Amino acid sequence: MNSFSLIMALAWRNLWRNKRRTSVILFAMILGIWAMVVTAAFMRGMALQALDDTINNLTGHIQIHHPKYLDDPVIDNTITMSATLEKALTTDQVLHWSSRIRVPAVVNSERDTSGVVLVGINPKQEAELSFLKNAIVQGQYFNSNNDKGVIIGKKLADNLETKLGKRIVLMTQNKDNEITDRGFRITGIYDTPTEGMETGFVFITTRSAEKLIGSNQLTSEITLLTRSLDDVDTTLGQLKADLPDLDVQSWKTLQPFTQLIVEMYGDFQYIWHLIVFLAMSFGIINTLLMTIFERTREFGLFQALGLKPRFILLQVWIEAVFMLFLALIIGNLVSWLTVIATGDGIDVSAFAQGMEMAQLSNIIPFIIISEDLMLANFIVISLGMLTGLYPAWRASRLVPANAITRI
Amino acid sequence: MTATDTELVVQCQDIYKTYQQGPIAVHALSEINFDVHRGDFICLSGPSGSGKSTLLNMIGGLDVPSSGEIYIDGEEIDELDKGELADMRLHKIGFIFQAYNLIPVLTAQENIEMVMQMQGIKKHERHEKSLTTLKEVGLEGLEHRKPPELSGGQQQRVAVARAIVSQPSLVLADEPTANLDSVTANKLIDLMLQMNEQHKTTFIISTHDPMIMQRAKTLVKLHDGKIIDRIQQ
């Protein structure tokens, strides 16, 4: 124990013996840890945002369709709300659900025309489920299912050279496969970070949609949110069992690209951490080997005075551990301050088209979660301790008679 | 001489040490038979390359002989593993080297206490002992200075204090005065003789310094790795 307290003191003091060298390697390690944590926060932010956007932008956690709807999204492939269906949706794990009518349509303004997806929503149900209510920047959200207005995206309004209060005409196929159209006044304009969403989706109430299509009780899709992401798989299994005649899918299969981003992020994080650590480990080994080279006589002296080789090993190793912990404390602090400084995230609108393709919005938030922080810290501590063992072992293997005479 | 004085501290029996330098075998030590009794003050002399430091390293367990046996306090050191050798050095042997033999990040007092700390002696006891020993070697008041803040002579005094503070059976000194001026060297020799007298500490000193040779109780002359003469003075 006494030898241990001696080597603890020696390790700490020796760390500061060559302040410049220790500072340089500490700086390099802090930079490495910063790169690990901040990149993890950026990637996590990107993945979670992609997931959030996917879930909020109409996909939800789980969707239920007519078995043919996803291949051919026409009015013929719709489902009807039944008691069995409503019962299946009334479980503890289902937080909210909403039924929608969703058909391809053409929108005409006084100036221009555009192809869109027309979505008939139940305002009350939808408000709990998707982004729409909170994304209104002009006008208002539907007051009830009797609301006769239309809500369009800001970008679509710009493209059509129309604005709030103006009328537009929506054209689609009715249940008899005839073209039908109807004029709607723009009562709301929504704004999202995703341009494709704004130009591609137009919202009316289900009642308006039924009148346009000429049929009641039609549902293209039912979207639902579970209590948490962890509940998705079990709820999916349950719904599939309860509704064998319907197509029930989770966001993972409905949006495979998002699933890919989330999965890729996990693998990338490991690879990135290992690359950064590899670079860092060269610094640790080099510094400790230099230390041993400079203090060879001292290690010989320690052995001559009776310090056992294992304590020499421990002394050099503890020096490495002190360095690691210092770098981790400062590195984590700097990373945390960096994340705070970025606020809501960084604006990548300069790459808007690329981000759109990757199903990402223009503002990427930095999100530190405890698992990512622990992973980065665990890699640095565990591999750092292993890395420190080699130079320490070298020091403990010195032959005292040779070491003591080394100039 | 008392009965304790006649106790054997070191026994070297037929020591040979051969180094291989490429294809050439260099015989650093040959036919070394050498006894040291408690309280001896022995000076190993001889030209460079005569084997003085090698013999000292063998006795201190810092190196191993090619053949032959070395006993410290009756224990054959060849049979000890690395850990046991370290223990033997810790409890039985004090070392003084030519230079650079203090730990620069520790104060004079901490350098002296270091050995006792490794021995597991309690803090207040080692604190007391280190201060007493510092006083004995004439460094009272300098206990908080680190080696770079001490002169060469003062540093060697700290090294002597560290070597004797836990009262080992044997102190091995390799060219202890080589880096010192004659006045400081003389004071250091006085100090070692005083320790030898007061505590009956056994000293084996390897040196070229005629002052130490003149004042040693026993002078052992080496040449080409062999003992060529042993003179009681």
XYZ file of C-alpha atoms in Angstrom:
640
model
C 0.000 0.000 0.000
C 2.858 2.340 0.828
C 4.582 1.565 -2.438
C 1.260 2.224 -4.138
C 0.827 5.668 -2.585
C 4.432 6.430 -3.533
C 3.932 5.489 -7.163
C 0.657 7.430 -7.328
C 2.509 10.556 -6.203
C 5.394 9.826 -8.568
C 3.062 9.215 -11.518
C 1.229 12.500 -10.962
C 4.394 14.559 -10.515
C 6.140 12.902 -13.442
C 3.173 13.763 -15.620
C 3.997 17.437 -15.152
C 7.756 17.028 -15.357
C 7.796 17.928 -19.028
C 4.857 20.320 -19.097
C 5.132 21.156 -22.775
C 5.130 17.534 -23.893
C 2.282 16.596 -21.557
C 0.289 19.619 -22.729
C 0.808 18.745 -26.392
C -0.296 15.125 -25.975
C -3.183 16.200 -23.723
C -4.295 18.672 -26.377
C -4.149 15.941 -29.019
C -6.148 13.568 -26.809
C -8.726 16.246 -25.955
C -9.079 16.978 -29.663
C -9.584 13.276 -30.331
C -12.217 12.930 -27.604
C -13.901 16.108 -28.819
C -13.979 14.700 -32.350
C -15.451 11.449 -31.041
C -18.183 13.011 -28.905
C -19.149 15.883 -31.204
C -19.230 13.670 -34.291
C -21.309 11.166 -32.340
C -23.660 13.998 -31.322
C -23.915 15.177 -34.944
C -24.539 11.681 -36.283
C -27.005 10.929 -33.515
C -28.764 14.227 -34.215
C -28.930 13.348 -37.903
C -30.225 9.832 -37.264
C -32.777 10.898 -34.660
C -33.923 13.765 -36.813
C -34.316 11.490 -39.803
C -36.321 9.158 -37.608
C -38.386 11.986 -36.080
C -39.064 13.517 -39.481
C -40.087 10.153 -40.837
C -42.449 9.456 -37.967
C -43.893 12.983 -37.820
C -44.170 13.431 -41.577
C -47.222 11.195 -41.797
C -45.483 7.801 -41.479
C -46.023 7.329 -37.746
C -44.722 4.209 -36.038
C -47.052 1.752 -37.768
C -49.441 1.982 -40.735
C -52.343 -0.212 -41.780
C -53.399 -0.412 -45.429
C -55.397 -2.442 -47.870
C -53.018 -5.256 -48.971
C -52.728 -3.739 -52.469
C -52.623 -0.065 -51.508
C -48.856 0.418 -51.292
C -48.378 -1.032 -54.782
C -51.337 0.814 -56.285
C -52.499 3.746 -54.125
C -55.861 4.290 -55.810
C -59.301 4.776 -54.371
C -60.207 1.143 -55.083
C -57.585 -0.104 -52.652
C -59.013 1.368 -49.491
C -60.285 -0.126 -46.271
C -63.374 0.469 -44.228
C -63.274 1.122 -40.523
C -64.785 -1.860 -38.739
C -65.373 -2.828 -35.127
C -62.537 -5.372 -35.336
C -60.173 -2.717 -36.612
C -61.166 -0.190 -33.956
C -60.838 -2.845 -31.252
C -57.364 -3.766 -32.472
C -56.360 -0.104 -32.197
C -57.697 0.229 -28.671
C -54.764 -1.174 -26.745
C -52.475 0.290 -24.085
C -49.494 0.376 -26.402
C -51.264 2.512 -29.044
C -50.963 6.138 -27.993
C -52.791 7.816 -30.930
C -54.112 6.773 -34.296
C -55.595 8.524 -37.259
C -57.387 7.426 -40.418
C -56.609 9.168 -43.713
C -57.773 9.255 -47.268
C -54.748 9.590 -49.485
C -55.011 9.893 -53.273
C -52.925 11.322 -56.087
C -54.256 14.691 -57.300
C -53.510 17.770 -59.376
C -53.691 21.236 -57.895
C -54.426 24.284 -60.050
C -53.995 27.897 -59.088
C -54.651 30.935 -61.241
C -51.053 30.748 -62.392
C -49.781 27.182 -62.295
C -50.471 23.489 -61.858
C -48.725 20.845 -59.809
C -49.063 17.131 -59.057
C -49.547 16.410 -55.352
C -50.701 13.822 -52.877
C -54.068 14.817 -51.511
C -54.520 13.790 -47.905
C -57.887 13.830 -46.229
C -57.431 13.966 -42.482
C -59.489 13.856 -39.343
C -58.285 17.144 -37.764
C -58.659 16.020 -34.178
C -56.900 12.672 -34.661
C -54.196 14.126 -36.883
C -53.342 16.920 -34.439
C -52.057 14.290 -31.990
C -50.120 12.403 -34.596
C -48.284 14.369 -37.228
C -46.390 17.604 -37.766
C -49.185 19.529 -39.503
C -50.862 21.435 -36.667
C -47.574 22.782 -35.336
C -46.201 23.629 -38.774
C -48.876 26.185 -39.727
C -47.178 29.534 -40.354
C -50.056 31.391 -42.014
C -53.790 31.012 -41.439
C -54.874 28.191 -39.189
C -55.292 24.468 -38.745
C -58.717 22.893 -39.393
C -61.226 23.687 -36.663
C -63.238 20.533 -37.225
C -64.002 17.880 -39.782
C -66.571 20.271 -41.264
C -63.850 22.745 -42.235
C -63.989 23.291 -45.985
C -60.584 24.833 -46.498
C -57.315 23.444 -47.742
C -53.847 23.569 -46.165
C -50.870 23.656 -48.505
C -47.089 23.930 -48.108
C -45.293 27.260 -48.239
C -43.098 26.193 -51.104
C -46.082 24.915 -53.102
C -47.840 28.252 -52.531
C -44.755 29.995 -53.913
C -44.604 27.637 -56.905
C -48.301 28.122 -57.649
C -47.942 31.874 -57.045
C -50.895 31.766 -54.709
C -51.409 32.717 -51.087
C -53.603 32.428 -48.018
C -57.255 33.180 -48.774
C -56.980 32.433 -52.508
C -58.861 29.587 -54.117
C -57.250 26.581 -55.736
C -58.782 23.653 -57.581
C -58.051 20.075 -56.639
C -58.549 17.411 -59.285
C -58.549 13.637 -58.699
C -60.323 10.403 -59.638
C -63.603 9.596 -57.930
C -64.827 6.141 -56.883
C -66.174 5.561 -60.411
C -62.758 6.332 -61.889
C -64.043 9.604 -63.302
C -62.115 12.836 -63.017
C -63.590 15.068 -60.369
C -62.577 18.507 -59.212
C -63.549 21.035 -56.595
C -62.438 24.484 -55.521
C -60.990 25.061 -52.048
C -59.947 28.238 -50.280
C -56.476 28.187 -48.764
C -57.055 28.466 -45.010
C -53.595 27.456 -43.853
C -50.017 27.352 -45.065
C -47.488 25.092 -43.425
C -43.718 25.271 -43.354
C -41.375 22.325 -42.747
C -37.614 21.930 -43.073
C -38.290 19.404 -45.852
C -38.989 21.010 -49.215
C -40.383 17.817 -50.744
C -43.028 17.663 -48.051
C -44.148 21.232 -48.684
C -44.489 20.796 -52.442
C -45.886 17.280 -52.381
C -48.718 17.184 -49.831
C -52.016 19.055 -49.695
C -54.427 18.556 -46.791
C -58.209 18.724 -46.574
C -60.584 17.178 -44.037
C -61.823 13.611 -44.528
C -65.335 14.986 -44.969
C -64.195 17.231 -47.806
C -62.266 14.315 -49.307
C -65.327 12.063 -49.156
C -67.375 14.700 -50.948
C -64.699 15.115 -53.600
C -64.357 11.396 -54.186
C -68.026 10.745 -53.801
C -67.911 7.990 -51.243
C -68.147 7.764 -47.484
C -66.295 5.667 -44.952
C -63.201 5.222 -47.119
C -59.810 4.932 -45.488
C -56.545 4.712 -47.409
C -54.365 4.314 -44.365
C -54.424 4.197 -40.631
C -51.333 5.610 -38.974
C -50.579 5.095 -35.333
C -48.081 6.059 -32.685
C -47.060 3.607 -29.974
C -46.098 4.756 -26.501
C -42.420 4.475 -27.346
C -40.187 3.248 -30.135
C -39.470 0.165 -28.054
C -43.151 -0.825 -28.278
C -43.253 -0.784 -32.078
C -42.238 -4.388 -32.716
C -44.574 -5.945 -30.159
C -47.506 -3.772 -31.253
C -46.774 -4.634 -34.873
C -46.860 -8.348 -34.070
C -50.114 -7.966 -32.178
C -51.809 -5.966 -34.963
C -50.646 -8.429 -37.620
C -52.199 -11.225 -35.585
C -55.445 -9.277 -35.017
C -55.781 -8.052 -38.615
C -54.655 -10.896 -40.845
C -56.457 -9.519 -43.928
C -54.761 -6.149 -43.810
C -51.237 -4.981 -44.561
C -49.613 -3.846 -41.279
C -46.083 -2.413 -41.468
C -43.810 -0.414 -39.206
C -41.748 2.644 -40.167
C -38.763 0.315 -40.639
C -40.253 -1.304 -43.731
C -42.276 1.696 -44.859
C -39.186 3.921 -44.820
C -36.221 1.551 -45.286
C -33.855 4.421 -46.040
C -34.450 5.922 -42.602
C -33.915 2.512 -41.060
C -30.650 2.273 -43.007
C -29.498 5.678 -41.702
C -30.254 4.684 -38.106
C -28.473 1.330 -38.425
C -25.534 2.752 -40.345
C -25.073 5.397 -37.694
C -24.449 2.746 -35.020
C -21.785 0.965 -37.090
C -20.217 4.208 -38.226
C -19.880 5.369 -34.642
C -17.799 2.326 -33.695
C -15.577 2.683 -36.754
C -15.104 6.412 -36.243
C -14.270 5.992 -32.548
C -11.715 3.310 -33.369
C -10.074 5.425 -36.100
C -9.762 8.426 -33.777
C -8.540 6.249 -30.951
C -5.948 4.598 -33.182
C -4.459 8.008 -33.970
C -4.626 8.922 -30.299
C -2.973 5.702 -29.171
C 0.138 6.460 -31.232
C 0.456 9.693 -29.272
C 0.040 7.892 -25.942
C 2.563 5.178 -26.775
C 5.064 7.626 -28.221
C 4.867 9.923 -25.208
C 5.247 7.096 -22.727
C 8.111 5.504 -24.644
C 9.886 8.887 -24.709
C 9.265 9.150 -20.978
C 10.787 5.734 -20.403
C 13.756 6.519 -22.622
C 14.431 9.739 -20.701
C 13.965 8.119 -17.310
C 15.706 4.806 -17.906
C 18.289 5.591 -15.197
C 15.514 6.391 -12.776
C 13.758 3.108 -13.411
C 17.096 1.352 -12.881
C 17.524 3.282 -9.654
C 14.046 2.353 -8.457
C 14.846 -1.302 -9.061
C 18.215 -0.952 -7.349
C 16.472 0.552 -4.328
C 14.120 -2.401 -4.170
C 10.969 -1.363 -6.028
C 9.477 -4.488 -7.559
C 9.121 -4.562 -11.367
C 5.318 -4.717 -11.074
C 5.310 -1.367 -9.289
C 7.459 0.134 -12.055
C 4.862 -1.151 -14.516
C 2.111 0.316 -12.371
C 3.856 3.685 -12.105
C 4.106 4.172 -15.885
C 0.627 2.779 -16.420
C -0.905 5.067 -13.802
C 0.812 7.989 -15.523
C -1.036 6.975 -18.712
C -4.294 6.593 -16.771
C -3.941 10.068 -15.229
C -3.381 11.454 -18.697
C -6.433 9.608 -20.033
C -8.723 10.811 -17.268
C -7.540 14.401 -17.567
C -8.099 14.309 -21.310
C -11.528 12.727 -20.829
C -12.688 15.292 -18.281
C -11.565 18.249 -20.393
C -12.570 16.590 -23.685
C -16.098 15.858 -22.464
C -16.458 19.364 -21.072
C -15.306 20.982 -24.321
C -17.620 18.688 -26.316
C -20.541 19.563 -24.094
C -19.835 23.292 -24.483
C -19.598 22.820 -28.262
C -22.969 21.118 -28.359
C -24.497 23.876 -26.229
C -22.962 26.503 -28.518
C -24.618 24.972 -31.583
C -28.074 25.621 -30.059
C -30.794 24.099 -32.243
C -28.239 22.683 -34.640
C -26.207 23.683 -37.646
C -27.766 25.020 -40.814
C -26.936 22.861 -43.803
C -29.423 24.507 -46.161
C -26.554 25.106 -48.593
C -26.802 21.365 -49.262
C -30.612 21.311 -49.204
C -31.062 19.071 -52.235
C -28.603 16.482 -50.950
C -30.184 16.573 -47.512
C -33.602 16.153 -49.102
C -32.395 13.048 -50.902
C -31.132 11.680 -47.609
C -34.555 12.466 -46.092
C -32.978 14.990 -43.771
C -33.992 18.529 -42.985
C -31.823 21.612 -43.283
C -31.041 22.043 -39.586
C -29.076 19.181 -38.016
C -29.198 19.234 -34.212
C -26.317 17.952 -32.064
C -27.695 15.411 -29.631
C -25.577 13.848 -26.908
C -27.169 10.799 -25.357
C -25.640 8.993 -22.402
C -25.049 5.759 -24.372
C -22.944 7.571 -26.996
C -21.008 9.461 -24.345
C -20.398 6.271 -22.400
C -19.288 4.441 -25.540
C -16.720 7.119 -26.454
C -15.451 7.298 -22.857
C -15.392 3.524 -22.528
C -13.356 3.133 -25.726
C -10.843 5.790 -24.644
C -10.492 4.413 -21.104
C -10.392 0.715 -21.897
C -8.229 0.849 -25.013
C -6.124 3.657 -23.511
C -5.379 1.527 -20.465
C -4.420 -1.359 -22.724
C -2.246 0.933 -24.828
C -0.481 2.222 -21.717
C 0.425 -1.315 -20.701
C 3.001 -1.803 -23.455
C 5.346 1.062 -22.509
C 4.794 0.235 -18.838
C 5.754 -3.370 -19.470
C 8.877 -2.192 -21.322
C 9.872 -0.079 -18.308
C 9.396 -2.979 -15.914
C 11.573 -5.257 -18.057
C 14.652 -3.027 -17.870
C 17.750 -4.756 -16.447
C 18.735 -2.574 -13.486
C 22.496 -2.884 -14.077
C 22.083 -1.681 -17.677
C 19.450 0.929 -16.901
C 21.401 2.558 -14.100
C 24.436 3.154 -16.314
C 22.434 4.529 -19.252
C 23.442 8.142 -19.962
C 36.239 -6.836 17.152
C 32.974 -8.009 18.628
C 31.194 -11.200 17.670
C 28.785 -9.180 15.504
C 31.662 -7.552 13.671
C 32.914 -10.947 12.501
C 29.525 -11.810 10.969
C 29.748 -12.446 7.263
C 27.647 -10.001 5.273
C 28.866 -10.903 1.791
C 30.426 -14.081 0.481
C 31.523 -14.365 -3.135
C 32.578 -17.850 -4.177
C 34.288 -18.453 -7.483
C 32.500 -15.685 -9.361
C 32.871 -15.503 -13.109
C 31.145 -13.068 -15.403
C 31.491 -13.290 -19.156
C 29.861 -10.907 -21.622
C 29.409 -11.841 -25.210
C 30.309 -8.976 -27.538
C 29.531 -10.381 -30.967
C 31.810 -13.375 -31.487
C 34.146 -12.286 -28.669
C 33.692 -13.434 -25.079
C 34.761 -10.720 -22.635
C 35.708 -12.041 -19.190
C 34.625 -9.216 -16.891
C 35.236 -11.188 -13.676
C 37.227 -14.371 -13.004
C 37.876 -16.440 -9.887
C 36.461 -13.872 -7.492
C 36.524 -15.151 -3.944
C 35.720 -12.444 -1.536
C 34.288 -12.137 1.985
C 32.972 -9.029 3.656
C 32.281 -8.814 7.404
C 29.876 -6.585 9.239
C 31.382 -3.147 9.810
C 33.938 -3.441 7.011
C 34.786 -0.369 4.980
C 36.138 -1.826 1.755
C 37.430 -0.009 -1.248
C 37.496 -1.774 -4.626
C 40.171 -0.145 -6.758
C 41.622 -0.734 -10.140
C 41.806 0.779 -13.605
C 38.721 1.265 -15.787
C 37.469 -2.079 -17.057
C 39.003 -3.986 -14.159
C 35.536 -5.198 -13.049
C 34.868 -3.008 -9.993
C 31.378 -1.878 -11.010
C 30.527 -5.335 -12.353
C 31.447 -6.913 -9.023
C 29.422 -4.278 -7.180
C 26.407 -4.959 -9.432
C 26.716 -8.697 -8.762
C 26.832 -8.189 -5.003
C 23.842 -5.843 -5.207
C 21.839 -8.348 -7.243
C 21.563 -5.892 -10.130
C 23.273 -8.371 -12.429
C 23.840 -12.112 -12.259
C 27.180 -13.942 -12.432
C 27.873 -16.429 -15.236
C 28.957 -18.891 -12.558
C 29.697 -18.949 -8.861
C 27.660 -18.080 -5.785
C 27.035 -14.887 -3.908
C 25.599 -14.919 -0.396
C 24.161 -11.873 1.332
C 23.599 -12.432 5.034
C 23.930 -16.148 4.314
C 21.268 -16.187 1.574
C 22.292 -17.244 -1.909
C 21.030 -14.525 -4.224
C 21.228 -16.644 -7.366
C 18.248 -18.613 -6.073
C 16.043 -15.541 -5.709
C 13.526 -14.463 -8.334
C 13.168 -10.824 -9.446
C 10.688 -9.952 -6.721
C 12.745 -11.600 -3.973
C 15.879 -9.866 -5.241
C 14.034 -6.539 -5.106
C 12.989 -7.354 -1.527
C 16.569 -8.227 -0.597
C 17.846 -4.933 -2.020
C 15.063 -3.054 -0.268
C 15.771 -4.482 3.170
C 19.467 -5.283 3.144
C 21.320 -3.044 0.704
C 21.738 0.685 0.278
C 23.050 2.103 -2.997
C 25.006 5.241 -3.752
C 25.793 5.919 -7.398
C 28.145 8.265 -9.128
C 25.524 10.836 -10.091
C 21.912 11.416 -11.029
C 20.753 9.035 -8.362
C 17.998 11.067 -6.779
C 14.454 11.277 -8.051
C 14.093 14.835 -9.337
C 10.338 15.154 -8.686
C 10.762 14.332 -4.987
C 12.187 16.628 -2.294
C 15.348 15.686 -0.376
C 13.233 14.368 2.477
C 10.902 12.428 0.152
C 13.947 10.896 -1.569
C 15.151 9.664 1.794
C 11.704 8.503 2.876
C 11.117 6.682 -0.396
C 12.933 3.502 0.674
C 11.173 3.446 4.046
C 7.865 4.020 2.310
C 8.522 0.993 0.111
C 9.373 -0.940 3.271
C 5.971 -0.058 4.693
C 7.223 2.059 7.577
C 4.548 4.355 9.009
C 4.492 7.990 7.973
C 5.416 9.663 11.242
C 8.239 7.202 11.899
C 9.806 7.681 8.480
C 9.317 11.414 8.772
C 11.209 11.443 12.054
C 13.967 9.142 10.802
C 14.466 11.082 7.582
C 14.821 14.375 9.460
C 17.307 12.838 11.902
C 19.348 11.370 9.055
C 19.293 14.643 7.138
C 20.652 16.303 10.254
C 23.352 13.629 10.523
C 24.516 14.263 6.971
C 24.500 18.023 7.560
C 21.495 18.936 5.462
C 19.188 20.191 8.182
C 16.791 22.812 6.767
C 17.143 21.607 3.184
C 14.549 18.859 3.456
C 12.038 20.551 1.147
C 14.473 21.225 -1.659
C 14.304 19.171 -4.801
C 17.534 17.719 -6.266
C 17.981 20.423 -8.940
C 18.006 22.988 -6.100
C 20.894 21.206 -4.322
C 24.621 21.220 -5.156
C 26.360 18.030 -6.314
C 27.822 17.466 -2.826
C 24.471 18.027 -1.163
C 22.830 15.617 -3.587
C 25.398 12.928 -2.737
C 24.762 13.535 0.960
C 21.059 12.976 0.356
C 21.994 9.763 -1.490
C 24.109 8.665 1.515
C 21.256 9.517 3.851
C 18.841 7.483 1.708
C 21.301 4.554 1.635
C 21.742 4.400 5.399
C 18.392 5.603 6.761
C 16.869 2.151 7.061
C 20.116 0.723 8.458
C 20.864 -1.875 5.790
C 23.451 -4.613 6.262
C 25.423 -3.264 3.399
C 25.963 -0.028 1.467
C 27.326 -0.276 -2.061
C 28.785 2.898 -3.516
C 29.880 3.143 -7.119
C 32.342 6.022 -7.674
C 30.530 8.225 -5.114
C 33.066 11.052 -5.295
C 33.715 11.030 -9.048
C 31.637 14.143 -9.748
C 32.638 16.091 -6.663
C 35.450 18.580 -5.973
C 38.115 17.455 -3.506
C 36.742 19.379 -0.498
C 33.196 18.040 -1.013
C 34.573 14.563 -1.746
C 36.559 14.608 1.495
C 33.476 15.622 3.473
C 31.517 12.794 1.868
C 34.216 10.268 2.800
C 34.170 11.634 6.378
C 30.439 11.157 6.409
C 30.597 7.564 5.176
C 33.333 6.712 7.693
C 31.291 8.325 10.431
C 28.256 6.216 9.463
C 30.486 3.167 9.395
C 31.742 3.939 12.895
C 28.455 5.006 14.424
C 26.078 2.434 12.936
C 28.576 -0.307 12.010
C 27.236 -0.024 8.475
C 29.266 -2.108 6.032
C 30.497 -0.152 3.007
C 31.867 -1.503 -0.263
C 33.011 1.346 -2.445
C 34.231 1.112 -5.996
C 36.499 4.062 -6.780
C 39.466 5.579 -8.546
C 39.685 8.230 -5.857
C 43.016 7.961 -3.927
C 41.460 9.765 -0.943
C 38.989 6.950 -0.413
C 41.677 4.318 -1.066
C 43.880 5.862 1.619
C 41.144 5.994 4.211
C 39.439 2.638 3.577
C 39.950 -0.069 6.182
C 40.453 -2.665 3.446
C 41.705 -2.091 -0.055
C 40.870 -4.720 -2.670
C 42.729 -4.286 -5.955
C 41.273 -5.649 -9.171
C 42.903 -6.040 -12.544
C 41.398 -7.605 -15.664
C 38.492 -8.961 -13.633
C 40.642 -10.649 -10.981
C 41.470 -9.727 -7.417
C 45.197 -9.181 -7.410
C 45.653 -7.890 -3.897
C 43.801 -7.361 -0.615
C 45.351 -4.947 1.848
C 44.196 -4.352 5.452
C 44.994 -0.693 6.275
